[in-house]
Amino acid sequence: MAPKLSVILPGIRKANWPAFYKSVQGSFNDTFEIVIVTPHKELPEELQQYDNIKHIVDKGSPARCQQIGLVHSEGEFVTWGADDGVFLKNKLTEIMDFWNKNATEETDIVTCKYFEGAKNQEGIAAGLRATYIPDDFWILNVGIMKTDYVKKIGGWDTMFEVTTISHMDFAVRTQRSGSRYFMFEKPIFVCTHTPGITGDHAPVHY
């Protein structure tokens, strides 16, 4: 039986995966799977007991890993995270409830807040703007949506190797195809960035 939610994890920080898994357990009260796409050939020992983890070995860019994760996702809904962060308690359940109360179309998307920056300062990812996309489009960094719809429109374009750019491209394509965006006014994900590193996620070289 397919899970309610697929959580895609482009993974490089193997030691953080158990905490990520536990955060999803504590954040969502329905069935889920975690789809880890990573260059690492083995899961951490403490995760090998779980049958709701898909482990796919790939050495591509972050955007490619996210797209491969989508291809293997079987949940009715899909979301994603980063392995330098965790989902907040009960928030995946709350955002699912928010989708059920507000969305009426298969193409509807809920986007939301998350904590950003080396000191975990709150930021609204979906409120950011970029000079190379129209001002009337939301930027989607964290969100929840129907898996079949995301697959139908092609998911993330792996031409954009960095996930931030592929998310912006994805946001433009979804809204041009008729998607409505709803803002869930609570943070659901915390990025615990490398101490002492300012700005966005610390660079990872493999």
Short mmCIF file of N, CA and C in Angstrom, two decimals, residues 75-198:
data_model
loop_
_atom_site.label_atom_id
_atom_site.label_comp_id
_atom_site.label_asym_id
_atom_site.label_seq_id
_atom_site.Cartn_x
_atom_site.Cartn_y
_atom_site.Cartn_z
N GLY A 75 4.33 8.09 -2.61
CA GLY A 75 3.33 8.67 -1.74
C GLY A 75 2.30 9.47 -2.51
N GLU A 76 1.14 9.64 -1.90
CA GLU A 76 0.10 10.49 -2.52
C GLU A 76 0.59 11.93 -2.60
N PHE A 77 1.32 12.37 -1.55
CA PHE A 77 1.89 13.70 -1.49
C PHE A 77 3.41 13.59 -1.44
N VAL A 78 4.07 14.68 -1.79
CA VAL A 78 5.52 14.70 -1.74
C VAL A 78 6.00 16.01 -1.11
N THR A 79 7.08 15.89 -0.35
CA THR A 79 7.80 17.05 0.15
C THR A 79 9.28 16.68 0.16
N TRP A 80 10.12 17.51 0.70
CA TRP A 80 11.56 17.25 0.68
C TRP A 80 12.24 18.01 1.80
N GLY A 81 13.47 17.63 2.06
CA GLY A 81 14.26 18.32 3.07
C GLY A 81 15.73 18.26 2.73
N ALA A 82 16.54 18.76 3.63
CA ALA A 82 18.00 18.72 3.48
C ALA A 82 18.58 18.02 4.70
N ASP A 83 19.71 17.34 4.52
CA ASP A 83 20.23 16.57 5.64
C ASP A 83 21.12 17.39 6.58
N ASP A 84 21.03 18.70 6.49
CA ASP A 84 21.58 19.55 7.55
C ASP A 84 20.43 20.21 8.32
N GLY A 85 19.26 19.54 8.32
CA GLY A 85 18.11 20.10 9.00
C GLY A 85 17.15 19.02 9.46
N VAL A 86 16.12 19.45 10.17
CA VAL A 86 15.10 18.53 10.68
C VAL A 86 13.72 19.16 10.56
N PHE A 87 12.70 18.32 10.47
CA PHE A 87 11.32 18.79 10.51
C PHE A 87 10.90 19.02 11.96
N LEU A 88 10.09 20.03 12.18
CA LEU A 88 9.63 20.36 13.52
C LEU A 88 8.46 19.46 13.93
N LYS A 89 8.32 19.25 15.22
CA LYS A 89 7.33 18.32 15.76
C LYS A 89 5.91 18.67 15.30
N ASN A 90 5.23 17.67 14.77
CA ASN A 90 3.82 17.75 14.35
C ASN A 90 3.56 18.65 13.15
N LYS A 91 4.58 19.32 12.61
CA LYS A 91 4.32 20.32 11.58
C LYS A 91 3.96 19.71 10.23
N LEU A 92 4.47 18.51 9.90
CA LEU A 92 4.05 17.88 8.64
C LEU A 92 2.58 17.48 8.72
N THR A 93 2.14 17.05 9.89
CA THR A 93 0.71 16.76 10.08
C THR A 93 -0.12 18.02 9.93
N GLU A 94 0.36 19.12 10.51
CA GLU A 94 -0.39 20.38 10.44
C GLU A 94 -0.46 20.92 9.02
N ILE A 95 0.62 20.81 8.27
CA ILE A 95 0.59 21.34 6.91
C ILE A 95 -0.28 20.44 6.01
N MET A 96 -0.34 19.15 6.30
CA MET A 96 -1.24 18.27 5.56
C MET A 96 -2.69 18.64 5.87
N ASP A 97 -2.99 18.90 7.14
CA ASP A 97 -4.34 19.34 7.51
C ASP A 97 -4.69 20.66 6.82
N PHE A 98 -3.70 21.54 6.73
CA PHE A 98 -3.90 22.84 6.07
C PHE A 98 -4.21 22.63 4.59
N TRP A 99 -3.51 21.72 3.95
CA TRP A 99 -3.79 21.41 2.54
C TRP A 99 -5.22 20.90 2.39
N ASN A 100 -5.61 19.98 3.26
CA ASN A 100 -6.95 19.40 3.17
C ASN A 100 -8.06 20.44 3.36
N LYS A 101 -7.81 21.45 4.18
CA LYS A 101 -8.82 22.47 4.47
C LYS A 101 -8.89 23.56 3.41
N ASN A 102 -7.79 23.78 2.68
CA ASN A 102 -7.73 24.92 1.76
C ASN A 102 -7.66 24.53 0.29
N ALA A 103 -7.03 23.43 -0.02
CA ALA A 103 -6.85 23.05 -1.42
C ALA A 103 -8.09 22.37 -1.96
N THR A 104 -8.41 22.67 -3.19
CA THR A 104 -9.56 22.05 -3.85
C THR A 104 -9.19 21.41 -5.18
N GLU A 105 -7.99 21.68 -5.68
CA GLU A 105 -7.55 21.16 -6.96
C GLU A 105 -6.30 20.29 -6.78
N GLU A 106 -6.15 19.32 -7.67
CA GLU A 106 -4.97 18.45 -7.61
C GLU A 106 -3.68 19.23 -7.83
N THR A 107 -3.80 20.39 -8.46
CA THR A 107 -2.62 21.20 -8.78
C THR A 107 -2.27 22.21 -7.67
N ASP A 108 -3.06 22.26 -6.61
CA ASP A 108 -2.79 23.22 -5.53
C ASP A 108 -1.53 22.83 -4.76
N ILE A 109 -0.81 23.86 -4.29
CA ILE A 109 0.46 23.66 -3.58
C ILE A 109 0.45 24.48 -2.31
N VAL A 110 0.94 23.90 -1.23
CA VAL A 110 1.13 24.65 0.01
C VAL A 110 2.62 24.85 0.21
N THR A 111 3.02 26.09 0.35
CA THR A 111 4.41 26.42 0.65
C THR A 111 4.46 27.02 2.05
N CYS A 112 5.64 27.10 2.63
CA CYS A 112 5.68 27.41 4.06
C CYS A 112 7.00 28.03 4.48
N LYS A 113 7.03 28.42 5.73
CA LYS A 113 8.22 29.04 6.31
C LYS A 113 9.22 27.97 6.76
N TYR A 114 10.46 28.37 6.83
CA TYR A 114 11.46 27.54 7.49
C TYR A 114 12.55 28.44 8.05
N PHE A 115 13.39 27.89 8.92
CA PHE A 115 14.47 28.66 9.53
C PHE A 115 15.69 28.60 8.64
N GLU A 116 16.32 29.74 8.43
CA GLU A 116 17.44 29.86 7.50
C GLU A 116 18.57 30.63 8.15
N GLY A 117 19.79 30.30 7.75
CA GLY A 117 20.95 31.05 8.22
C GLY A 117 21.75 30.29 9.26
N ALA A 118 23.02 30.68 9.42
CA ALA A 118 23.92 29.97 10.32
C ALA A 118 23.45 30.01 11.76
N LYS A 119 22.68 31.03 12.14
CA LYS A 119 22.20 31.15 13.51
C LYS A 119 20.72 30.79 13.61
N ASN A 120 20.23 30.07 12.60
CA ASN A 120 18.84 29.64 12.57
C ASN A 120 17.86 30.80 12.68
N GLN A 121 18.18 31.90 12.04
CA GLN A 121 17.27 33.04 12.02
C GLN A 121 16.09 32.71 11.11
N GLU A 122 14.90 33.10 11.55
CA GLU A 122 13.72 32.76 10.77
C GLU A 122 13.70 33.52 9.45
N GLY A 123 13.37 32.82 8.40
CA GLY A 123 13.21 33.45 7.09
C GLY A 123 12.01 32.85 6.40
N ILE A 124 11.39 33.57 5.52
CA ILE A 124 10.26 33.05 4.75
C ILE A 124 10.76 32.77 3.35
N ALA A 125 11.08 31.51 3.09
CA ALA A 125 11.68 31.16 1.81
C ALA A 125 10.80 31.57 0.65
N ALA A 126 9.49 31.35 0.79
CA ALA A 126 8.59 31.62 -0.32
C ALA A 126 8.38 33.11 -0.55
N GLY A 127 8.84 33.95 0.36
CA GLY A 127 8.67 35.38 0.18
C GLY A 127 9.85 36.04 -0.50
N LEU A 128 10.90 35.29 -0.75
CA LEU A 128 12.09 35.86 -1.37
C LEU A 128 11.84 36.13 -2.85
N ARG A 129 12.61 37.05 -3.41
CA ARG A 129 12.51 37.36 -4.83
C ARG A 129 13.88 37.22 -5.49
N ALA A 130 13.88 36.99 -6.76
CA ALA A 130 15.12 36.93 -7.52
C ALA A 130 14.95 37.77 -8.78
N THR A 131 16.04 38.41 -9.20
CA THR A 131 15.94 39.38 -10.29
C THR A 131 15.57 38.73 -11.62
N TYR A 132 15.81 37.43 -11.76
CA TYR A 132 15.59 36.80 -13.05
C TYR A 132 14.27 36.05 -13.14
N ILE A 133 13.35 36.23 -12.19
CA ILE A 133 12.00 35.69 -12.35
C ILE A 133 11.00 36.81 -12.08
N PRO A 134 9.80 36.73 -12.62
CA PRO A 134 8.80 37.78 -12.41
C PRO A 134 8.44 37.95 -10.94
N ASP A 135 8.17 39.17 -10.52
CA ASP A 135 7.90 39.46 -9.11
C ASP A 135 6.61 38.84 -8.59
N ASP A 136 5.72 38.46 -9.48
CA ASP A 136 4.44 37.94 -9.02
C ASP A 136 4.45 36.43 -8.79
N PHE A 137 5.61 35.80 -8.91
CA PHE A 137 5.70 34.37 -8.66
C PHE A 137 6.31 34.09 -7.29
N TRP A 138 5.70 33.15 -6.56
CA TRP A 138 6.29 32.68 -5.31
C TRP A 138 7.49 31.80 -5.62
N ILE A 139 8.47 31.84 -4.77
CA ILE A 139 9.60 30.92 -4.85
C ILE A 139 9.35 29.79 -3.86
N LEU A 140 9.42 28.56 -4.34
CA LEU A 140 9.11 27.40 -3.52
C LEU A 140 10.38 26.69 -3.08
N ASN A 141 10.74 26.79 -1.80
CA ASN A 141 11.88 26.05 -1.27
C ASN A 141 11.44 24.86 -0.44
N VAL A 142 10.34 25.01 0.28
CA VAL A 142 9.78 23.92 1.08
C VAL A 142 8.28 23.92 0.85
N GLY A 143 7.68 22.76 0.64
CA GLY A 143 6.25 22.74 0.40
C GLY A 143 5.71 21.33 0.35
N ILE A 144 4.41 21.21 0.11
CA ILE A 144 3.76 19.92 0.00
C ILE A 144 2.77 19.98 -1.16
N MET A 145 2.73 18.89 -1.94
CA MET A 145 1.89 18.89 -3.14
C MET A 145 1.63 17.45 -3.56
N LYS A 146 0.70 17.28 -4.49
CA LYS A 146 0.38 15.96 -5.00
C LYS A 146 1.53 15.42 -5.86
N THR A 147 1.94 14.20 -5.55
CA THR A 147 3.07 13.60 -6.27
C THR A 147 2.77 13.44 -7.75
N ASP A 148 1.57 12.97 -8.10
CA ASP A 148 1.25 12.73 -9.51
C ASP A 148 1.32 14.02 -10.32
N TYR A 149 0.91 15.14 -9.71
CA TYR A 149 0.96 16.41 -10.43
C TYR A 149 2.42 16.83 -10.68
N VAL A 150 3.26 16.67 -9.67
CA VAL A 150 4.67 17.05 -9.82
C VAL A 150 5.32 16.22 -10.93
N LYS A 151 5.00 14.94 -10.96
CA LYS A 151 5.55 14.09 -12.01
C LYS A 151 4.99 14.48 -13.38
N LYS A 152 3.73 14.85 -13.43
CA LYS A 152 3.10 15.21 -14.70
C LYS A 152 3.76 16.41 -15.36
N ILE A 153 4.17 17.39 -14.54
CA ILE A 153 4.80 18.58 -15.13
C ILE A 153 6.31 18.44 -15.24
N GLY A 154 6.84 17.28 -14.87
CA GLY A 154 8.25 17.00 -15.11
C GLY A 154 9.17 17.21 -13.92
N GLY A 155 8.62 17.60 -12.79
CA GLY A 155 9.47 17.77 -11.61
C GLY A 155 10.48 18.88 -11.75
N TRP A 156 11.71 18.62 -11.28
CA TRP A 156 12.76 19.64 -11.27
C TRP A 156 13.68 19.46 -12.47
N ASP A 157 14.01 20.55 -13.11
CA ASP A 157 14.88 20.53 -14.28
C ASP A 157 16.32 20.38 -13.82
N THR A 158 16.94 19.26 -14.16
CA THR A 158 18.29 19.00 -13.68
C THR A 158 19.35 19.79 -14.44
N MET A 159 18.94 20.57 -15.43
CA MET A 159 19.88 21.51 -16.06
C MET A 159 20.39 22.51 -15.01
N PHE A 160 19.52 22.81 -14.03
CA PHE A 160 19.91 23.71 -12.94
C PHE A 160 20.45 22.84 -11.81
N GLU A 161 21.77 22.76 -11.69
CA GLU A 161 22.37 21.81 -10.76
C GLU A 161 22.08 22.17 -9.30
N VAL A 162 21.99 23.45 -9.00
CA VAL A 162 21.73 23.89 -7.63
C VAL A 162 20.23 23.85 -7.38
N THR A 163 19.81 23.26 -6.27
CA THR A 163 18.38 23.09 -6.02
C THR A 163 17.65 24.41 -5.89
N THR A 164 18.30 25.45 -5.37
CA THR A 164 17.63 26.74 -5.23
C THR A 164 17.14 27.25 -6.58
N ILE A 165 17.99 27.14 -7.61
CA ILE A 165 17.61 27.61 -8.94
C ILE A 165 16.55 26.70 -9.54
N SER A 166 16.68 25.40 -9.34
CA SER A 166 15.68 24.48 -9.89
C SER A 166 14.33 24.68 -9.20
N HIS A 167 14.33 25.07 -7.91
CA HIS A 167 13.08 25.37 -7.22
C HIS A 167 12.41 26.61 -7.81
N MET A 168 13.21 27.61 -8.14
CA MET A 168 12.65 28.82 -8.74
C MET A 168 12.04 28.51 -10.10
N ASP A 169 12.76 27.74 -10.90
CA ASP A 169 12.23 27.34 -12.20
C ASP A 169 10.95 26.52 -12.02
N PHE A 170 10.95 25.63 -11.05
CA PHE A 170 9.78 24.81 -10.77
C PHE A 170 8.59 25.67 -10.35
N ALA A 171 8.84 26.67 -9.52
CA ALA A 171 7.77 27.56 -9.07
C ALA A 171 7.14 28.29 -10.24
N VAL A 172 7.96 28.78 -11.15
CA VAL A 172 7.43 29.48 -12.32
C VAL A 172 6.58 28.54 -13.17
N ARG A 173 7.08 27.33 -13.43
CA ARG A 173 6.36 26.39 -14.29
C ARG A 173 5.04 25.94 -13.66
N THR A 174 5.05 25.69 -12.35
CA THR A 174 3.80 25.26 -11.71
C THR A 174 2.75 26.34 -11.77
N GLN A 175 3.13 27.57 -11.50
CA GLN A 175 2.14 28.65 -11.48
C GLN A 175 1.66 28.99 -12.88
N ARG A 176 2.53 28.88 -13.86
CA ARG A 176 2.09 29.10 -15.24
C ARG A 176 1.18 27.98 -15.73
N SER A 177 1.26 26.81 -15.09
CA SER A 177 0.39 25.71 -15.48
C SER A 177 -0.94 25.74 -14.73
N GLY A 178 -1.11 26.74 -13.85
CA GLY A 178 -2.39 26.90 -13.17
C GLY A 178 -2.40 26.60 -11.70
N SER A 179 -1.25 26.26 -11.12
CA SER A 179 -1.21 25.97 -9.68
C SER A 179 -1.54 27.20 -8.85
N ARG A 180 -2.24 26.97 -7.76
CA ARG A 180 -2.45 28.02 -6.76
C ARG A 180 -1.56 27.72 -5.56
N TYR A 181 -0.92 28.75 -5.05
CA TYR A 181 -0.04 28.60 -3.89
C TYR A 181 -0.74 29.12 -2.64
N PHE A 182 -0.68 28.34 -1.56
CA PHE A 182 -1.20 28.75 -0.27
C PHE A 182 -0.04 28.80 0.71
N MET A 183 0.04 29.89 1.48
CA MET A 183 1.12 30.03 2.45
C MET A 183 0.70 29.50 3.81
N PHE A 184 1.41 28.51 4.30
CA PHE A 184 1.23 27.98 5.64
C PHE A 184 2.11 28.83 6.57
N GLU A 185 1.49 29.61 7.42
CA GLU A 185 2.21 30.65 8.16
C GLU A 185 2.94 30.15 9.39
N LYS A 186 3.60 29.01 9.26
CA LYS A 186 4.41 28.48 10.36
C LYS A 186 5.67 27.85 9.77
N PRO A 187 6.77 27.92 10.47
CA PRO A 187 7.96 27.18 10.01
C PRO A 187 7.76 25.69 10.25
N ILE A 188 8.20 24.86 9.33
CA ILE A 188 8.10 23.41 9.53
C ILE A 188 9.46 22.73 9.51
N PHE A 189 10.49 23.45 9.05
CA PHE A 189 11.80 22.83 8.87
C PHE A 189 12.89 23.77 9.39
N VAL A 190 13.86 23.22 10.09
CA VAL A 190 14.97 24.02 10.62
C VAL A 190 16.26 23.52 9.98
N CYS A 191 16.99 24.42 9.33
CA CYS A 191 18.30 24.09 8.79
C CYS A 191 19.36 24.40 9.84
N THR A 192 20.03 23.37 10.31
CA THR A 192 21.08 23.54 11.31
C THR A 192 22.42 23.65 10.59
N HIS A 193 22.71 24.85 10.13
CA HIS A 193 23.89 25.04 9.29
C HIS A 193 25.18 24.84 10.05
N THR A 194 26.24 24.61 9.30
CA THR A 194 27.55 24.42 9.89
C THR A 194 27.92 25.62 10.75
N PRO A 195 28.28 25.42 12.03
CA PRO A 195 28.63 26.55 12.90
C PRO A 195 29.74 27.41 12.30
N GLY A 196 29.55 28.71 12.38
CA GLY A 196 30.57 29.63 11.89
C GLY A 196 30.45 29.97 10.43
N ILE A 197 29.58 29.31 9.71
CA ILE A 197 29.37 29.59 8.30
C ILE A 197 28.17 30.51 8.16
N THR A 198 28.34 31.61 7.47
CA THR A 198 27.23 32.54 7.30
C THR A 198 26.58 32.32 5.94
#
